[in-house]
Structures are given as structure tokens and as C-alpha cells.
Amino acid sequence: MTYHRLLYLLGNTAPLYISTLSSLAIYYSKPQVLIKVGNAEDIGSVETQDLLFTTRGATAGLILVEWNIQADNPGSAALWDCHARVGGATGTKLTTAECPPVVLIKDVLLLV
């Protein structure tokens, strides 16, 4: 999802953005973006407030938020009370009980 300049996005409209493996083809070798704000070298106004960017399930290679825009005036390109969370909460399918065990073999971290 790409947002362009001159945008005011409040959490009471769409407070939660969730990425799941079924919604994006996520691969660590080919990262995908959930929320993209502007394009390279964009200048403008994008103000977001009260949003949560999160994941559900395995999402290796996911970029939650890619911020490309530069403010045209001080404070006109900003995130207020916006949070990014990757797993660890109920409903994310990445709580301690749901995650695969992690083992260390010869200084290499592996997921079993």
C-alpha cells in the first residue's frame, strides 16, 4: 500500500495494519513493503496518527513501514503515536508458545 503526499491519516479511520504471509509474498531475500509513504525524493505533507503496524505469522523479509517523504515544512511529514510490532502479542501467531524453538549450532542460529 503506497501513500502519497498531502495525506492526513488518523487511526480512527483505519487503526490497524496487519501483514500476513497470505496477503504478501514475503521472502527474506526479496523484501516487500506493507506501508510505503512517498517515493524517493518526494517532498510534501504526510501526517499519520494513532496507527499500529503489525504482523501475523511468519513474515521474513517484511518491511513494515518505508518512509521516503521529506517534510515541505517543519513537522509536516510525521508519525504521531504510531507503533510497529512484530509478533509477541495475542493473535499474531508469534507468541512464545507458537514460535518454533531456536537452537544454536556452531555459532549459527537455526529455527527448528
mmCIF file of C-alpha atoms in Angstrom:
data_model
loop_
_atom_site.group_PDB
_atom_site.id
_atom_site.type_symbol
_atom_site.label_atom_id
_atom_site.label_comp_id
_atom_site.label_asym_id
_atom_site.label_seq_id
_atom_site.Cartn_x
_atom_site.Cartn_y
_atom_site.Cartn_z
ATOM 1 C CA MET A 1 0.000 0.000 0.000
ATOM 2 C CA THR A 2 1.533 3.328 -1.031
ATOM 3 C CA TYR A 3 0.541 6.676 0.407
ATOM 4 C CA HIS A 4 1.467 9.835 -1.423
ATOM 5 C CA ARG A 5 1.972 13.371 -0.217
ATOM 6 C CA LEU A 6 -0.834 15.604 1.042
ATOM 7 C CA LEU A 7 -2.298 12.863 3.225
ATOM 8 C CA TYR A 8 -3.688 13.029 6.756
ATOM 9 C CA LEU A 9 -4.340 9.540 8.097
ATOM 10 C CA LEU A 10 -5.942 9.139 11.519
ATOM 11 C CA GLY A 11 -6.211 5.885 13.461
ATOM 12 C CA ASN A 12 -9.952 6.263 13.993
ATOM 13 C CA THR A 13 -10.357 5.555 10.257
ATOM 14 C CA ALA A 14 -8.075 2.514 9.945
ATOM 15 C CA PRO A 15 -6.170 1.980 13.209
ATOM 16 C CA LEU A 16 -4.520 -1.374 12.466
ATOM 17 C CA TYR A 17 -2.469 -2.564 9.505
ATOM 18 C CA ILE A 18 -1.687 -6.295 9.632
ATOM 19 C CA SER A 19 0.589 -8.153 7.255
ATOM 20 C CA THR A 20 0.198 -11.902 6.870
ATOM 21 C CA LEU A 21 2.019 -14.350 4.653
ATOM 22 C CA SER A 22 -1.175 -14.864 2.659
ATOM 23 C CA SER A 23 -1.540 -11.129 1.982
ATOM 24 C CA LEU A 24 2.059 -10.602 0.819
ATOM 25 C CA ALA A 25 4.586 -12.993 -0.649
ATOM 26 C CA ILE A 26 7.267 -12.436 1.980
ATOM 27 C CA TYR A 27 10.768 -13.736 1.428
ATOM 28 C CA TYR A 28 13.846 -12.599 3.313
ATOM 29 C CA SER A 29 15.801 -12.481 0.050
ATOM 30 C CA LYS A 30 13.172 -10.284 -1.644
ATOM 31 C CA PRO A 31 11.755 -7.861 0.963
ATOM 32 C CA GLN A 32 8.227 -6.497 0.499
ATOM 33 C CA VAL A 33 6.762 -3.319 1.978
ATOM 34 C CA LEU A 34 3.465 -3.226 3.899
ATOM 35 C CA ILE A 35 3.124 0.583 4.017
ATOM 36 C CA LYS A 36 5.157 2.833 1.721
ATOM 37 C CA VAL A 37 4.990 6.575 2.347
ATOM 38 C CA GLY A 38 6.017 8.539 -0.727
ATOM 39 C CA ASN A 39 8.674 7.725 -3.269
ATOM 40 C CA ALA A 40 12.375 8.529 -3.271
ATOM 41 C CA GLU A 41 12.991 12.294 -3.154
ATOM 42 C CA ASP A 42 9.294 13.183 -2.603
ATOM 43 C CA ILE A 43 8.681 16.393 -0.681
ATOM 44 C CA GLY A 44 5.277 17.099 0.843
ATOM 45 C CA SER A 45 2.957 16.591 3.792
ATOM 46 C CA VAL A 46 2.003 13.224 5.245
ATOM 47 C CA GLU A 47 0.741 13.132 8.806
ATOM 48 C CA THR A 48 -0.319 9.906 10.495
ATOM 49 C CA GLN A 49 -1.713 9.451 13.977
ATOM 50 C CA ASP A 50 -2.714 6.564 16.282
ATOM 51 C CA LEU A 51 -1.783 3.651 13.995
ATOM 52 C CA LEU A 52 -0.381 0.182 14.693
ATOM 53 C CA PHE A 53 1.632 -1.663 12.059
ATOM 54 C CA THR A 54 1.927 -5.360 12.944
ATOM 55 C CA THR A 55 2.360 -8.866 11.579
ATOM 56 C CA ARG A 56 0.590 -12.202 11.832
ATOM 57 C CA GLY A 57 2.557 -15.391 11.323
ATOM 58 C CA ALA A 58 5.945 -15.769 9.664
ATOM 59 C CA THR A 59 6.864 -12.673 7.678
ATOM 60 C CA ALA A 60 10.593 -12.959 6.975
ATOM 61 C CA GLY A 61 11.687 -10.085 4.765
ATOM 62 C CA LEU A 62 8.774 -7.801 5.593
ATOM 63 C CA ILE A 63 9.390 -4.066 5.764
ATOM 64 C CA LEU A 64 6.549 -2.713 7.911
ATOM 65 C CA VAL A 65 6.908 0.979 7.009
ATOM 66 C CA GLU A 66 9.116 2.537 4.343
ATOM 67 C CA TRP A 67 9.318 6.304 4.872
ATOM 68 C CA ASN A 68 10.557 8.151 1.771
ATOM 69 C CA ILE A 69 9.000 11.587 2.033
ATOM 70 C CA GLN A 70 10.722 14.750 3.199
ATOM 71 C CA ALA A 71 8.664 17.412 5.002
ATOM 72 C CA ASP A 72 7.920 20.540 2.974
ATOM 73 C CA ASN A 73 7.505 22.420 6.275
ATOM 74 C CA PRO A 74 8.793 21.544 9.777
ATOM 75 C CA GLY A 75 6.623 18.741 11.194
ATOM 76 C CA SER A 76 4.551 18.246 8.046
ATOM 77 C CA ALA A 77 5.812 14.693 7.406
ATOM 78 C CA ALA A 78 5.453 12.801 10.668
ATOM 79 C CA LEU A 79 4.131 9.828 12.639
ATOM 80 C CA TRP A 80 2.364 10.624 15.933
ATOM 81 C CA ASP A 81 1.528 7.809 18.349
ATOM 82 C CA CYS A 82 2.192 5.212 15.653
ATOM 83 C CA HIS A 83 3.746 1.902 16.632
ATOM 84 C CA ALA A 84 5.359 -1.064 14.872
ATOM 85 C CA ARG A 85 5.025 -4.534 16.436
ATOM 86 C CA VAL A 86 6.377 -7.807 15.068
ATOM 87 C CA GLY A 87 4.859 -10.778 16.877
ATOM 88 C CA GLY A 88 4.641 -11.372 20.596
ATOM 89 C CA ALA A 89 1.003 -10.393 21.073
ATOM 90 C CA THR A 90 -2.188 -12.434 21.138
ATOM 91 C CA GLY A 91 -3.435 -13.058 17.612
ATOM 92 C CA THR A 92 -0.036 -12.637 15.925
ATOM 93 C CA LYS A 93 0.654 -16.390 15.821
ATOM 94 C CA LEU A 94 4.123 -15.491 17.116
ATOM 95 C CA THR A 95 3.764 -15.793 20.873
ATOM 96 C CA THR A 96 6.310 -17.793 22.876
ATOM 97 C CA ALA A 97 4.099 -20.897 22.723
ATOM 98 C CA GLU A 98 3.563 -20.641 18.943
ATOM 99 C CA CYS A 99 7.115 -19.868 17.772
ATOM 100 C CA PRO A 100 9.391 -22.693 16.713
ATOM 101 C CA PRO A 101 12.306 -23.378 19.052
ATOM 102 C CA VAL A 102 15.616 -21.669 18.331
ATOM 103 C CA VAL A 103 18.846 -23.639 18.616
ATOM 104 C CA LEU A 104 22.482 -22.648 18.349
ATOM 105 C CA ILE A 105 24.762 -24.995 16.410
ATOM 106 C CA LYS A 106 28.383 -23.948 15.902
ATOM 107 C CA ASP A 107 27.610 -20.220 16.202
ATOM 108 C CA VAL A 108 24.776 -20.456 13.638
ATOM 109 C CA LEU A 109 21.242 -19.600 14.730
ATOM 110 C CA LEU A 110 18.683 -22.071 13.352
ATOM 111 C CA LEU A 111 14.921 -22.294 13.607
ATOM 112 C CA VAL A 112 13.776 -25.865 14.123
#
